[in-house]
Structure formats: C-alpha cells, structure tokens
Amino acid sequence: GESVGLHLPTLSVQEGDNSIINCAYSNSASDYFIWYKQESGKGPQFIIDIRSNMDKRQGQRVTVLLNKTVKHLSLQIAATQPGDSAVYFCAENSGGSNYKLTFGKGTLLTVNP
Amino acid sequence: ETGVTQSPTHLIKTRGQQVTLRCSSQSGHNTVSWYQQALGQGPQFIFQYYREEENGRGNFPPRFSGLQFPNYSSELNVNALELDDSALYLCASSVGLATQETQYFGPGTRLLVL
C-alpha cells in the first residue's frame, strides 16, 4: 500500500550547522510533496512544497530535493537555529478521488546551542 | 498562524461517550480535511469535505462522521468513544480539490478518553 517513511527518527545538530532530513515514498503516482514542521503542542506548519515536475525548490534557509527515480525526498535546512527544533514530517498527496495527504512518522530535529 | 482555528483545545471524555470537534477554515478555503494524530505518529487521514459533501474517507469506522457548513466550517463527530480514540485531532483547510493544493493545519484538539 501507500507509505511515506523517514530514514532517521532523530537528528541532533549544532547551532549553525546544516541539517538534512530524508524521506522515502512508495507511491510513484504521487505528484505533490510537502514538508511540515510540528512543534510540541501545535499543529503541523507548512515549510515548503515541491511538485513532481521539479527536482529542487528553495525557500528561505530551506531546500527540498526530489528524486523520483529512487522515490526519495529530502529537506535541507541551512544554518540551523534552536528555533528549528521540532518534528519534521514529509507528506505526499497521493491524488485519486480524495486528495488526502499521507504522512510519514516524522524526524525529531534537536539543535544544540 | 494559518487562520485555521479549532475548538476546544483540550477535551476529556469517558469510554462510550460522544464528542463533537469544530474547525473554522482559513478565509477563502472551501475544503476541510480531518486527521487523527496518535502520540509519536504522523497524522492519519480521516475524511475530507468539499462544499458540504464528503469527498473521501480514510480507514476509519462509521462512528467517525462529519459535517461541513455553508461557511465552510466543519465538525468532526465521534460516537461510542474508545480508549484508542485518544489523540490530537487536526483539521486542515485548502482551496478546491486540486492535488497540488497546500493544506494548512489548525492547532488541533487534544482528546483524552478515559
């Protein structure tokens, strides 16, 4: 069935370092991918998205890479700050008739000062 | 802040009771999706409403039901509560039904079933 999974459940980095969070997806028909950040006690916050006709998209301090050949997604955060500490989820829109998002389990990013 | 609001923020119920959770979508959004997030897990899709009609459903039993109103706000109802229904319930709003429309989440309602 459809699934979105993350390679690393936890990631600890030093402030100022770059962070890379990885995600594998299994539904080759998915055409839209989103990264969300979820802080404790809050709902998921949109970070960046990418469509399947692209392989890279950049935002403010964040870059998402999409490799459709191996069905892999990554989120790169430049100059990681303590405020970036959160759980990060990748989600895919599997299309079809109900446009649901399928989420992975999440990666906990901890930024050490 | 996304403009998506949910009420109540926290709720405690006992097994067998019924609960209604509410969501107001972001201005201009006509689609609302509901998700259940168990502790330590990613959100799981419950169902989606578009223009007051259910537009798809995840793997949840019929005791999970919903409504969408003309102003696009929405309710999630859960009957005969079970202990495993304890979770964070999230609603997300978006524009239309295109597969490439971003869903923006509210802060969630934390439900505890005792």
mmCIF file with all atom_site columns, C-alpha atoms in Angstrom:
data_model
loop_
_atom_site.group_PDB
_atom_site.id
_atom_site.type_symbol
_atom_site.label_atom_id
_atom_site.label_alt_id
_atom_site.label_comp_id
_atom_site.label_asym_id
_atom_site.label_entity_id
_atom_site.label_seq_id
_atom_site.pdbx_PDB_ins_code
_atom_site.Cartn_x
_atom_site.Cartn_y
_atom_site.Cartn_z
_atom_site.occupancy
_atom_site.B_iso_or_equiv
_atom_site.pdbx_formal_charge
_atom_site.auth_seq_id
_atom_site.auth_comp_id
_atom_site.auth_asym_id
_atom_site.auth_atom_id
_atom_site.pdbx_PDB_model_num
ATOM 1   C CA . GLY A 1 1   ? 0.000   0.000  0.000   1.00 0.00 ? 1   GLY A CA 1
ATOM 2   C CA . GLU A 1 2   ? 0.961   3.637  0.065   1.00 0.00 ? 2   GLU A CA 1
ATOM 3   C CA . SER A 1 3   ? 3.541   4.673  2.602   1.00 0.00 ? 3   SER A CA 1
ATOM 4   C CA . VAL A 1 4   ? 5.859   7.524  3.330   1.00 0.00 ? 4   VAL A CA 1
ATOM 5   C CA . GLY A 1 5   ? 8.743   6.800  5.642   1.00 0.00 ? 5   GLY A CA 1
ATOM 6   C CA . LEU A 1 6   ? 11.731  8.562  7.093   1.00 0.00 ? 6   LEU A CA 1
ATOM 7   C CA . HIS A 1 7   ? 15.207  7.089  7.293   1.00 0.00 ? 7   HIS A CA 1
ATOM 8   C CA . LEU A 1 8   ? 16.192  8.779  10.571  1.00 0.00 ? 8   LEU A CA 1
ATOM 9   C CA . PRO A 1 9   ? 13.827  9.097  13.503  1.00 0.00 ? 9   PRO A CA 1
ATOM 10  C CA . THR A 1 10  ? 16.095  11.567 15.343  1.00 0.00 ? 10  THR A CA 1
ATOM 11  C CA . LEU A 1 11  ? 18.694  14.093 14.263  1.00 0.00 ? 11  LEU A CA 1
ATOM 12  C CA . SER A 1 12  ? 20.845  16.193 16.566  1.00 0.00 ? 12  SER A CA 1
ATOM 13  C CA . VAL A 1 13  ? 22.912  19.081 15.168  1.00 0.00 ? 13  VAL A CA 1
ATOM 14  C CA . GLN A 1 14  ? 24.900  22.026 16.447  1.00 0.00 ? 14  GLN A CA 1
ATOM 15  C CA . GLU A 1 15  ? 23.567  25.530 16.002  1.00 0.00 ? 15  GLU A CA 1
ATOM 16  C CA . GLY A 1 16  ? 24.819  26.958 12.745  1.00 0.00 ? 16  GLY A CA 1
ATOM 17  C CA . ASP A 1 17  ? 25.289  23.586 11.057  1.00 0.00 ? 17  ASP A CA 1
ATOM 18  C CA . ASN A 1 18  ? 23.256  22.472 8.060   1.00 0.00 ? 18  ASN A CA 1
ATOM 19  C CA . SER A 1 19  ? 20.607  19.787 8.614   1.00 0.00 ? 19  SER A CA 1
ATOM 20  C CA . ILE A 1 20  ? 19.384  17.184 6.159   1.00 0.00 ? 20  ILE A CA 1
ATOM 21  C CA . ILE A 1 21  ? 16.208  15.221 6.791   1.00 0.00 ? 21  ILE A CA 1
ATOM 22  C CA . ASN A 1 22  ? 15.392  12.351 4.459   1.00 0.00 ? 22  ASN A CA 1
ATOM 23  C CA . CYS A 1 23  ? 12.150  10.706 3.403   1.00 0.00 ? 23  CYS A CA 1
ATOM 24  C CA . ALA A 1 24  ? 11.263  7.744  1.196   1.00 0.00 ? 24  ALA A CA 1
ATOM 25  C CA . TYR A 1 25  ? 7.921   7.381  -0.500  1.00 0.00 ? 25  TYR A CA 1
ATOM 26  C CA . SER A 1 26  ? 6.426   4.369  -2.212  1.00 0.00 ? 26  SER A CA 1
ATOM 27  C CA . ASN A 1 27  ? 3.602   5.712  -4.395  1.00 0.00 ? 27  ASN A CA 1
ATOM 28  C CA . SER A 1 28  ? 5.111   6.516  -7.773  1.00 0.00 ? 28  SER A CA 1
ATOM 29  C CA . ALA A 1 29  ? 1.842   8.212  -8.767  1.00 0.00 ? 29  ALA A CA 1
ATOM 30  C CA . SER A 1 30  ? 2.210   10.915 -6.119  1.00 0.00 ? 30  SER A CA 1
ATOM 31  C CA . ASP A 1 31  ? 2.601   14.312 -7.741  1.00 0.00 ? 31  ASP A CA 1
ATOM 32  C CA . TYR A 1 32  ? 2.934   16.710 -4.828  1.00 0.00 ? 32  TYR A CA 1
ATOM 33  C CA . PHE A 1 33  ? 5.057   16.633 -1.704  1.00 0.00 ? 33  PHE A CA 1
ATOM 34  C CA . ILE A 1 34  ? 5.094   18.848 1.352   1.00 0.00 ? 34  ILE A CA 1
ATOM 35  C CA . TRP A 1 35  ? 7.360   19.264 4.344   1.00 0.00 ? 35  TRP A CA 1
ATOM 36  C CA . TYR A 1 36  ? 5.717   20.232 7.624   1.00 0.00 ? 36  TYR A CA 1
ATOM 37  C CA . LYS A 1 37  ? 7.271   21.302 10.923  1.00 0.00 ? 37  LYS A CA 1
ATOM 38  C CA . GLN A 1 38  ? 5.453   20.437 14.120  1.00 0.00 ? 38  GLN A CA 1
ATOM 39  C CA . GLU A 1 39  ? 6.432   21.948 17.429  1.00 0.00 ? 39  GLU A CA 1
ATOM 40  C CA . SER A 1 40  ? 5.271   20.416 20.676  1.00 0.00 ? 40  SER A CA 1
ATOM 41  C CA . GLY A 1 41  ? 1.575   21.043 21.310  1.00 0.00 ? 41  GLY A CA 1
ATOM 42  C CA . LYS A 1 42  ? 0.971   22.654 17.914  1.00 0.00 ? 42  LYS A CA 1
ATOM 43  C CA . GLY A 1 43  ? -0.406  21.657 14.544  1.00 0.00 ? 43  GLY A CA 1
ATOM 44  C CA . PRO A 1 44  ? 1.859   20.972 11.553  1.00 0.00 ? 44  PRO A CA 1
ATOM 45  C CA . GLN A 1 45  ? 3.233   24.141 9.970   1.00 0.00 ? 45  GLN A CA 1
ATOM 46  C CA . PHE A 1 46  ? 3.837   24.299 6.223   1.00 0.00 ? 46  PHE A CA 1
ATOM 47  C CA . ILE A 1 47  ? 7.513   24.746 5.350   1.00 0.00 ? 47  ILE A CA 1
ATOM 48  C CA . ILE A 1 48  ? 7.936   24.085 1.661   1.00 0.00 ? 48  ILE A CA 1
ATOM 49  C CA . ASP A 1 49  ? 6.404   22.040 -1.126  1.00 0.00 ? 49  ASP A CA 1
ATOM 50  C CA . ILE A 1 50  ? 7.502   20.601 -4.425  1.00 0.00 ? 50  ILE A CA 1
ATOM 51  C CA . ARG A 1 51  ? 5.650   19.292 -7.442  1.00 0.00 ? 51  ARG A CA 1
ATOM 52  C CA . SER A 1 52  ? 6.642   16.152 -9.267  1.00 0.00 ? 52  SER A CA 1
ATOM 53  C CA . ASN A 1 53  ? 7.755   18.073 -12.362 1.00 0.00 ? 53  ASN A CA 1
ATOM 54  C CA . MET A 1 54  ? 10.565  19.660 -10.325 1.00 0.00 ? 54  MET A CA 1
ATOM 55  C CA . ASP A 1 55  ? 13.641  18.181 -8.652  1.00 0.00 ? 55  ASP A CA 1
ATOM 56  C CA . LYS A 1 56  ? 14.646  21.101 -6.451  1.00 0.00 ? 56  LYS A CA 1
ATOM 57  C CA . ARG A 1 57  ? 12.956  24.025 -4.786  1.00 0.00 ? 57  ARG A CA 1
ATOM 58  C CA . GLN A 1 58  ? 14.429  26.631 -2.472  1.00 0.00 ? 58  GLN A CA 1
ATOM 59  C CA . GLY A 1 59  ? 12.867  28.745 0.221   1.00 0.00 ? 59  GLY A CA 1
ATOM 60  C CA . GLN A 1 60  ? 14.249  30.874 2.987   1.00 0.00 ? 60  GLN A CA 1
ATOM 61  C CA . ARG A 1 61  ? 17.044  28.724 4.520   1.00 0.00 ? 61  ARG A CA 1
ATOM 62  C CA . VAL A 1 62  ? 15.318  25.554 3.290   1.00 0.00 ? 62  VAL A CA 1
ATOM 63  C CA . THR A 1 63  ? 15.725  23.476 0.169   1.00 0.00 ? 63  THR A CA 1
ATOM 64  C CA . VAL A 1 64  ? 13.711  20.444 -0.864  1.00 0.00 ? 64  VAL A CA 1
ATOM 65  C CA . LEU A 1 65  ? 15.132  17.878 -3.260  1.00 0.00 ? 65  LEU A CA 1
ATOM 66  C CA . LEU A 1 66  ? 13.040  15.299 -5.071  1.00 0.00 ? 66  LEU A CA 1
ATOM 67  C CA . ASN A 1 67  ? 14.494  12.218 -6.710  1.00 0.00 ? 67  ASN A CA 1
ATOM 68  C CA . LYS A 1 68  ? 11.666  10.412 -8.473  1.00 0.00 ? 68  LYS A CA 1
ATOM 69  C CA . THR A 1 69  ? 13.951  7.663  -9.758  1.00 0.00 ? 69  THR A CA 1
ATOM 70  C CA . VAL A 1 70  ? 14.547  6.319  -6.261  1.00 0.00 ? 70  VAL A CA 1
ATOM 71  C CA . LYS A 1 71  ? 11.413  7.877  -4.738  1.00 0.00 ? 71  LYS A CA 1
ATOM 72  C CA . HIS A 1 72  ? 13.343  9.963  -2.254  1.00 0.00 ? 72  HIS A CA 1
ATOM 73  C CA . LEU A 1 73  ? 12.699  13.392 -0.769  1.00 0.00 ? 73  LEU A CA 1
ATOM 74  C CA . SER A 1 74  ? 14.988  15.477 1.412   1.00 0.00 ? 74  SER A CA 1
ATOM 75  C CA . LEU A 1 75  ? 14.759  18.710 3.360   1.00 0.00 ? 75  LEU A CA 1
ATOM 76  C CA . GLN A 1 76  ? 17.887  20.753 3.853   1.00 0.00 ? 76  GLN A CA 1
ATOM 77  C CA . ILE A 1 77  ? 17.956  23.470 6.494   1.00 0.00 ? 77  ILE A CA 1
ATOM 78  C CA . ALA A 1 78  ? 20.838  25.903 6.297   1.00 0.00 ? 78  ALA A CA 1
ATOM 79  C CA . ALA A 1 79  ? 22.429  27.466 9.382   1.00 0.00 ? 79  ALA A CA 1
ATOM 80  C CA . THR A 1 80  ? 20.151  25.545 11.739  1.00 0.00 ? 80  THR A CA 1
ATOM 81  C CA . GLN A 1 81  ? 18.868  27.557 14.681  1.00 0.00 ? 81  GLN A CA 1
ATOM 82  C CA . PRO A 1 82  ? 17.448  26.476 18.071  1.00 0.00 ? 82  PRO A CA 1
ATOM 83  C CA . GLY A 1 83  ? 14.015  27.570 16.849  1.00 0.00 ? 83  GLY A CA 1
ATOM 84  C CA . ASP A 1 84  ? 14.232  24.881 14.172  1.00 0.00 ? 84  ASP A CA 1
ATOM 85  C CA . SER A 1 85  ? 13.988  22.185 16.844  1.00 0.00 ? 85  SER A CA 1
ATOM 86  C CA . ALA A 1 86  ? 10.775  20.272 16.111  1.00 0.00 ? 86  ALA A CA 1
ATOM 87  C CA . VAL A 1 87  ? 9.422   17.138 14.464  1.00 0.00 ? 87  VAL A CA 1
ATOM 88  C CA . TYR A 1 88  ? 9.560   17.285 10.684  1.00 0.00 ? 88  TYR A CA 1
ATOM 89  C CA . PHE A 1 89  ? 7.121   15.335 8.527   1.00 0.00 ? 89  PHE A CA 1
ATOM 90  C CA . CYS A 1 90  ? 7.144   14.728 4.833   1.00 0.00 ? 90  CYS A CA 1
ATOM 91  C CA . ALA A 1 91  ? 3.741   14.193 3.262   1.00 0.00 ? 91  ALA A CA 1
ATOM 92  C CA . GLU A 1 92  ? 2.674   13.119 -0.186  1.00 0.00 ? 92  GLU A CA 1
ATOM 93  C CA . ASN A 1 93  ? -0.527  13.832 -1.998  1.00 0.00 ? 93  ASN A CA 1
ATOM 94  C CA . SER A 1 94  ? -1.492  10.541 -3.499  1.00 0.00 ? 94  SER A CA 1
ATOM 95  C CA . GLY A 1 95  ? -4.152  12.091 -5.697  1.00 0.00 ? 95  GLY A CA 1
ATOM 96  C CA . GLY A 1 96  ? -7.048  9.946  -6.675  1.00 0.00 ? 96  GLY A CA 1
ATOM 97  C CA . SER A 1 97  ? -10.514 10.969 -5.652  1.00 0.00 ? 97  SER A CA 1
ATOM 98  C CA . ASN A 1 98  ? -9.934  12.358 -2.200  1.00 0.00 ? 98  ASN A CA 1
ATOM 99  C CA . TYR A 1 99  ? -6.653  14.245 -2.302  1.00 0.00 ? 99  TYR A CA 1
ATOM 100 C CA . LYS A 1 100 ? -5.559  13.024 1.110   1.00 0.00 ? 100 LYS A CA 1
ATOM 101 C CA . LEU A 1 101 ? -2.089  13.610 2.480   1.00 0.00 ? 101 LEU A CA 1
ATOM 102 C CA . THR A 1 102 ? -0.101  10.571 3.559   1.00 0.00 ? 102 THR A CA 1
ATOM 103 C CA . PHE A 1 103 ? 2.421   11.342 6.290   1.00 0.00 ? 103 PHE A CA 1
ATOM 104 C CA . GLY A 1 104 ? 5.498   9.553  7.469   1.00 0.00 ? 104 GLY A CA 1
ATOM 105 C CA . LYS A 1 105 ? 6.281   9.053  11.144  1.00 0.00 ? 105 LYS A CA 1
ATOM 106 C CA . GLY A 1 106 ? 8.442   12.144 11.461  1.00 0.00 ? 106 GLY A CA 1
ATOM 107 C CA . THR A 1 107 ? 12.017  13.046 12.355  1.00 0.00 ? 107 THR A CA 1
ATOM 108 C CA . LEU A 1 108 ? 12.818  14.806 15.605  1.00 0.00 ? 108 LEU A CA 1
ATOM 109 C CA . LEU A 1 109 ? 15.389  17.538 14.987  1.00 0.00 ? 109 LEU A CA 1
ATOM 110 C CA . THR A 1 110 ? 17.246  18.815 18.044  1.00 0.00 ? 110 THR A CA 1
ATOM 111 C CA . VAL A 1 111 ? 19.501  21.846 17.683  1.00 0.00 ? 111 VAL A CA 1
ATOM 112 C CA . ASN A 1 112 ? 22.145  22.204 20.361  1.00 0.00 ? 112 ASN A CA 1
ATOM 113 C CA . PRO A 1 113 ? 23.298  25.759 21.186  1.00 0.00 ? 113 PRO A CA 1
ATOM 114 C CA . GLU B 2 1   ? -0.553  31.452 12.112  1.00 0.00 ? 1   GLU B CA 1
ATOM 115 C CA . THR B 2 2   ? -2.590  29.787 9.375   1.00 0.00 ? 2   THR B CA 1
ATOM 116 C CA . GLY B 2 3   ? -6.012  31.246 10.130  1.00 0.00 ? 3   GLY B CA 1
ATOM 117 C CA . VAL B 2 4   ? -7.413  27.770 10.782  1.00 0.00 ? 4   VAL B CA 1
ATOM 118 C CA . THR B 2 5   ? -8.978  27.581 14.221  1.00 0.00 ? 5   THR B CA 1
ATOM 119 C CA . GLN B 2 6   ? -10.196 24.601 16.219  1.00 0.00 ? 6   GLN B CA 1
ATOM 120 C CA . SER B 2 7   ? -12.241 24.201 19.383  1.00 0.00 ? 7   SER B CA 1
ATOM 121 C CA . PRO B 2 8   ? -11.989 23.073 22.041  1.00 0.00 ? 8   PRO B CA 1
ATOM 122 C CA . THR B 2 9   ? -8.227  22.904 22.583  1.00 0.00 ? 9   THR B CA 1
ATOM 123 C CA . HIS B 2 10  ? -8.474  20.041 25.059  1.00 0.00 ? 10  HIS B CA 1
ATOM 124 C CA . LEU B 2 11  ? -11.223 17.603 25.953  1.00 0.00 ? 11  LEU B CA 1
ATOM 125 C CA . ILE B 2 12  ? -11.610 14.701 28.366  1.00 0.00 ? 12  ILE B CA 1
ATOM 126 C CA . LYS B 2 13  ? -14.312 12.105 27.770  1.00 0.00 ? 13  LYS B CA 1
ATOM 127 C CA . THR B 2 14  ? -15.101 8.652  29.058  1.00 0.00 ? 14  THR B CA 1
ATOM 128 C CA . ARG B 2 15  ? -15.430 5.492  27.024  1.00 0.00 ? 15  ARG B CA 1
ATOM 129 C CA . GLY B 2 16  ? -18.782 5.202  25.269  1.00 0.00 ? 16  GLY B CA 1
ATOM 130 C CA . GLN B 2 17  ? -19.470 8.929  25.171  1.00 0.00 ? 17  GLN B CA 1
ATOM 131 C CA . GLN B 2 18  ? -19.839 11.069 22.065  1.00 0.00 ? 18  GLN B CA 1
ATOM 132 C CA . VAL B 2 19  ? -17.749 14.106 21.124  1.00 0.00 ? 19  VAL B CA 1
ATOM 133 C CA . THR B 2 20  ? -18.002 16.955 18.605  1.00 0.00 ? 20  THR B CA 1
ATOM 134 C CA . LEU B 2 21  ? -14.933 18.875 17.484  1.00 0.00 ? 21  LEU B CA 1
ATOM 135 C CA . ARG B 2 22  ? -15.099 22.084 15.484  1.00 0.00 ? 22  ARG B CA 1
ATOM 136 C CA . CYS B 2 23  ? -12.953 23.713 12.820  1.00 0.00 ? 23  CYS B CA 1
ATOM 137 C CA . SER B 2 24  ? -13.066 27.068 11.071  1.00 0.00 ? 24  SER B CA 1
ATOM 138 C CA . SER B 2 25  ? -11.218 27.117 7.785   1.00 0.00 ? 25  SER B CA 1
ATOM 139 C CA . GLN B 2 26  ? -8.896  29.809 6.535   1.00 0.00 ? 26  GLN B CA 1
ATOM 140 C CA . SER B 2 27  ? -10.613 32.631 4.691   1.00 0.00 ? 27  SER B CA 1
ATOM 141 C CA . GLY B 2 28  ? -11.167 31.709 1.052   1.00 0.00 ? 28  GLY B CA 1
ATOM 142 C CA . HIS B 2 29  ? -10.741 27.969 1.626   1.00 0.00 ? 29  HIS B CA 1
ATOM 143 C CA . ASN B 2 30  ? -13.660 25.669 0.769   1.00 0.00 ? 30  ASN B CA 1
ATOM 144 C CA . THR B 2 31  ? -12.114 22.289 1.568   1.00 0.00 ? 31  THR B CA 1
ATOM 145 C CA . VAL B 2 32  ? -11.587 20.874 5.048   1.00 0.00 ? 32  VAL B CA 1
ATOM 146 C CA . SER B 2 33  ? -9.746  17.658 5.861   1.00 0.00 ? 33  SER B CA 1
ATOM 147 C CA . TRP B 2 34  ? -9.610  15.953 9.240   1.00 0.00 ? 34  TRP B CA 1
ATOM 148 C CA . TYR B 2 35  ? -6.674  13.946 10.563  1.00 0.00 ? 35  TYR B CA 1
ATOM 149 C CA . GLN B 2 36  ? -6.024  11.909 13.699  1.00 0.00 ? 36  GLN B CA 1
ATOM 150 C CA . GLN B 2 37  ? -2.535  12.039 15.169  1.00 0.00 ? 37  GLN B CA 1
ATOM 151 C CA . ALA B 2 38  ? -1.668  9.471  17.820  1.00 0.00 ? 38  ALA B CA 1
ATOM 152 C CA . LEU B 2 39  ? 1.241   10.232 20.114  1.00 0.00 ? 39  LEU B CA 1
ATOM 153 C CA . GLY B 2 40  ? 4.557   9.815  18.320  1.00 0.00 ? 40  GLY B CA 1
ATOM 154 C CA . GLN B 2 41  ? 2.939   9.208  14.926  1.00 0.00 ? 41  GLN B CA 1
ATOM 155 C CA . GLY B 2 42  ? 2.228   11.180 11.812  1.00 0.00 ? 42  GLY B CA 1
ATOM 156 C CA . PRO B 2 43  ? -1.306  12.401 11.111  1.00 0.00 ? 43  PRO B CA 1
ATOM 157 C CA . GLN B 2 44  ? -3.713  9.853  9.610   1.00 0.00 ? 44  GLN B CA 1
ATOM 158 C CA . PHE B 2 45  ? -6.390  10.983 7.165   1.00 0.00 ? 45  PHE B CA 1
ATOM 159 C CA . ILE B 2 46  ? -9.963  10.592 8.436   1.00 0.00 ? 46  ILE B CA 1
ATOM 160 C CA . PHE B 2 47  ? -12.045 12.322 5.739   1.00 0.00 ? 47  PHE B CA 1
ATOM 161 C CA . GLN B 2 48  ? -12.358 15.424 3.625   1.00 0.00 ? 48  GLN B CA 1
ATOM 162 C CA . TYR B 2 49  ? -15.260 17.791 2.942   1.00 0.00 ? 49  TYR B CA 1
ATOM 163 C CA . TYR B 2 50  ? -15.662 19.954 -0.115  1.00 0.00 ? 50  TYR B CA 1
ATOM 164 C CA . ARG B 2 51  ? -18.637 22.279 -0.498  1.00 0.00 ? 51  ARG B CA 1
ATOM 165 C CA . GLU B 2 52  ? -20.566 20.477 2.232   1.00 0.00 ? 52  GLU B CA 1
ATOM 166 C CA . GLU B 2 53  ? -20.068 16.997 0.707   1.00 0.00 ? 53  GLU B CA 1
ATOM 167 C CA . GLU B 2 54  ? -17.738 14.232 1.908   1.00 0.00 ? 54  GLU B CA 1
ATOM 168 C CA . ASN B 2 55  ? -15.048 13.851 -0.722  1.00 0.00 ? 55  ASN B CA 1
ATOM 169 C CA . GLY B 2 56  ? -13.203 10.825 0.530   1.00 0.00 ? 56  GLY B CA 1
ATOM 170 C CA . ARG B 2 57  ? -12.574 8.819  3.636   1.00 0.00 ? 57  ARG B CA 1
ATOM 171 C CA . GLY B 2 58  ? -9.632  7.075  5.224   1.00 0.00 ? 58  GLY B CA 1
ATOM 172 C CA . ASN B 2 59  ? -9.631  3.805  7.135   1.00 0.00 ? 59  ASN B CA 1
ATOM 173 C CA . PHE B 2 60  ? -11.872 4.919  9.998   1.00 0.00 ? 60  PHE B CA 1
ATOM 174 C CA . PRO B 2 61  ? -15.139 3.291  11.159  1.00 0.00 ? 61  PRO B CA 1
ATOM 175 C CA . PRO B 2 62  ? -18.575 4.862  10.584  1.00 0.00 ? 62  PRO B CA 1
ATOM 176 C CA . ARG B 2 63  ? -18.715 6.139  14.163  1.00 0.00 ? 63  ARG B CA 1
ATOM 177 C CA . PHE B 2 64  ? -16.425 8.881  12.858  1.00 0.00 ? 64  PHE B CA 1
ATOM 178 C CA . SER B 2 65  ? -18.660 11.298 10.964  1.00 0.00 ? 65  SER B CA 1
ATOM 179 C CA . GLY B 2 66  ? -18.521 14.885 9.878   1.00 0.00 ? 66  GLY B CA 1
ATOM 180 C CA . LEU B 2 67  ? -20.300 17.891 8.521   1.00 0.00 ? 67  LEU B CA 1
ATOM 181 C CA . GLN B 2 68  ? -19.361 20.965 6.566   1.00 0.00 ? 68  GLN B CA 1
ATOM 182 C CA . PHE B 2 69  ? -21.465 24.097 6.749   1.00 0.00 ? 69  PHE B CA 1
ATOM 183 C CA . PRO B 2 70  ? -22.204 26.746 4.077   1.00 0.00 ? 70  PRO B CA 1
ATOM 184 C CA . ASN B 2 71  ? -19.485 28.989 5.558   1.00 0.00 ? 71  ASN B CA 1
ATOM 185 C CA . TYR B 2 72  ? -17.070 26.029 5.078   1.00 0.00 ? 72  TYR B CA 1
ATOM 186 C CA . SER B 2 73  ? -16.542 25.453 8.785   1.00 0.00 ? 73  SER B CA 1
ATOM 187 C CA . SER B 2 74  ? -16.679 21.819 9.781   1.00 0.00 ? 74  SER B CA 1
ATOM 188 C CA . GLU B 2 75  ? -17.429 19.408 12.602  1.00 0.00 ? 75  GLU B CA 1
ATOM 189 C CA . LEU B 2 76  ? -15.996 16.011 13.417  1.00 0.00 ? 76  LEU B CA 1
ATOM 190 C CA . ASN B 2 77  ? -18.245 13.734 15.466  1.00 0.00 ? 77  ASN B CA 1
ATOM 191 C CA . VAL B 2 78  ? -17.096 10.560 17.141  1.00 0.00 ? 78  VAL B CA 1
ATOM 192 C CA . ASN B 2 79  ? -19.643 8.218  18.710  1.00 0.00 ? 79  ASN B CA 1
ATOM 193 C CA . ALA B 2 80  ? -19.099 5.400  21.197  1.00 0.00 ? 80  ALA B CA 1
ATOM 194 C CA . LEU B 2 81  ? -15.642 6.638  22.151  1.00 0.00 ? 81  LEU B CA 1
ATOM 195 C CA . GLU B 2 82  ? -12.920 4.070  22.691  1.00 0.00 ? 82  GLU B CA 1
ATOM 196 C CA . LEU B 2 83  ? -9.671  4.420  24.617  1.00 0.00 ? 83  LEU B CA 1
ATOM 197 C CA . ASP B 2 84  ? -7.714  4.275  21.335  1.00 0.00 ? 84  ASP B CA 1
ATOM 198 C CA . ASP B 2 85  ? -9.514  7.402  20.131  1.00 0.00 ? 85  ASP B CA 1
ATOM 199 C CA . SER B 2 86  ? -7.265  9.416  22.449  1.00 0.00 ? 86  SER B CA 1
ATOM 200 C CA . ALA B 2 87  ? -5.238  11.556 20.068  1.00 0.00 ? 87  ALA B CA 1
ATOM 201 C CA . LEU B 2 88  ? -4.675  15.008 18.625  1.00 0.00 ? 88  LEU B CA 1
ATOM 202 C CA . TYR B 2 89  ? -7.372  15.773 16.050  1.00 0.00 ? 89  TYR B CA 1
ATOM 203 C CA . LEU B 2 90  ? -6.257  18.140 13.330  1.00 0.00 ? 90  LEU B CA 1
ATOM 204 C CA . CYS B 2 91  ? -8.205  19.895 10.665  1.00 0.00 ? 91  CYS B CA 1
ATOM 205 C CA . ALA B 2 92  ? -6.626  21.371 7.574   1.00 0.00 ? 92  ALA B CA 1
ATOM 206 C CA . SER B 2 93  ? -8.134  23.704 5.030   1.00 0.00 ? 93  SER B CA 1
ATOM 207 C CA . SER B 2 94  ? -7.277  24.198 1.387   1.00 0.00 ? 94  SER B CA 1
ATOM 208 C CA . VAL B 2 95  ? -8.620  25.724 -1.774  1.00 0.00 ? 95  VAL B CA 1
ATOM 209 C CA . GLY B 2 96  ? -10.554 23.393 -4.035  1.00 0.00 ? 96  GLY B CA 1
ATOM 210 C CA . LEU B 2 97  ? -9.667  19.810 -4.814  1.00 0.00 ? 97  LEU B CA 1
ATOM 211 C CA . ALA B 2 98  ? -6.577  20.049 -6.962  1.00 0.00 ? 98  ALA B CA 1
ATOM 212 C CA . THR B 2 99  ? -3.959  17.512 -5.901  1.00 0.00 ? 99  THR B CA 1
ATOM 213 C CA . GLN B 2 100 ? -1.336  20.212 -5.674  1.00 0.00 ? 100 GLN B CA 1
ATOM 214 C CA . GLU B 2 101 ? -3.111  22.488 -3.223  1.00 0.00 ? 101 GLU B CA 1
ATOM 215 C CA . THR B 2 102 ? -1.411  23.024 0.107   1.00 0.00 ? 102 THR B CA 1
ATOM 216 C CA . GLN B 2 103 ? -3.321  22.009 3.207   1.00 0.00 ? 103 GLN B CA 1
ATOM 217 C CA . TYR B 2 104 ? -2.920  24.393 6.151   1.00 0.00 ? 104 TYR B CA 1
ATOM 218 C CA . PHE B 2 105 ? -3.417  22.951 9.611   1.00 0.00 ? 105 PHE B CA 1
ATOM 219 C CA . GLY B 2 106 ? -5.040  24.273 12.723  1.00 0.00 ? 106 GLY B CA 1
ATOM 220 C CA . PRO B 2 107 ? -3.582  23.826 16.217  1.00 0.00 ? 107 PRO B CA 1
ATOM 221 C CA . GLY B 2 108 ? -5.609  20.688 16.903  1.00 0.00 ? 108 GLY B CA 1
ATOM 222 C CA . THR B 2 109 ? -7.887  19.404 19.646  1.00 0.00 ? 109 THR B CA 1
ATOM 223 C CA . ARG B 2 110 ? -6.311  17.069 22.178  1.00 0.00 ? 110 ARG B CA 1
ATOM 224 C CA . LEU B 2 111 ? -8.843  14.376 23.111  1.00 0.00 ? 111 LEU B CA 1
ATOM 225 C CA . LEU B 2 112 ? -8.310  12.075 26.069  1.00 0.00 ? 112 LEU B CA 1
ATOM 226 C CA . VAL B 2 113 ? -10.674 9.130  26.516  1.00 0.00 ? 113 VAL B CA 1
ATOM 227 C CA . LEU B 2 114 ? -10.690 7.554  29.979  1.00 0.00 ? 114 LEU B CA 1
#
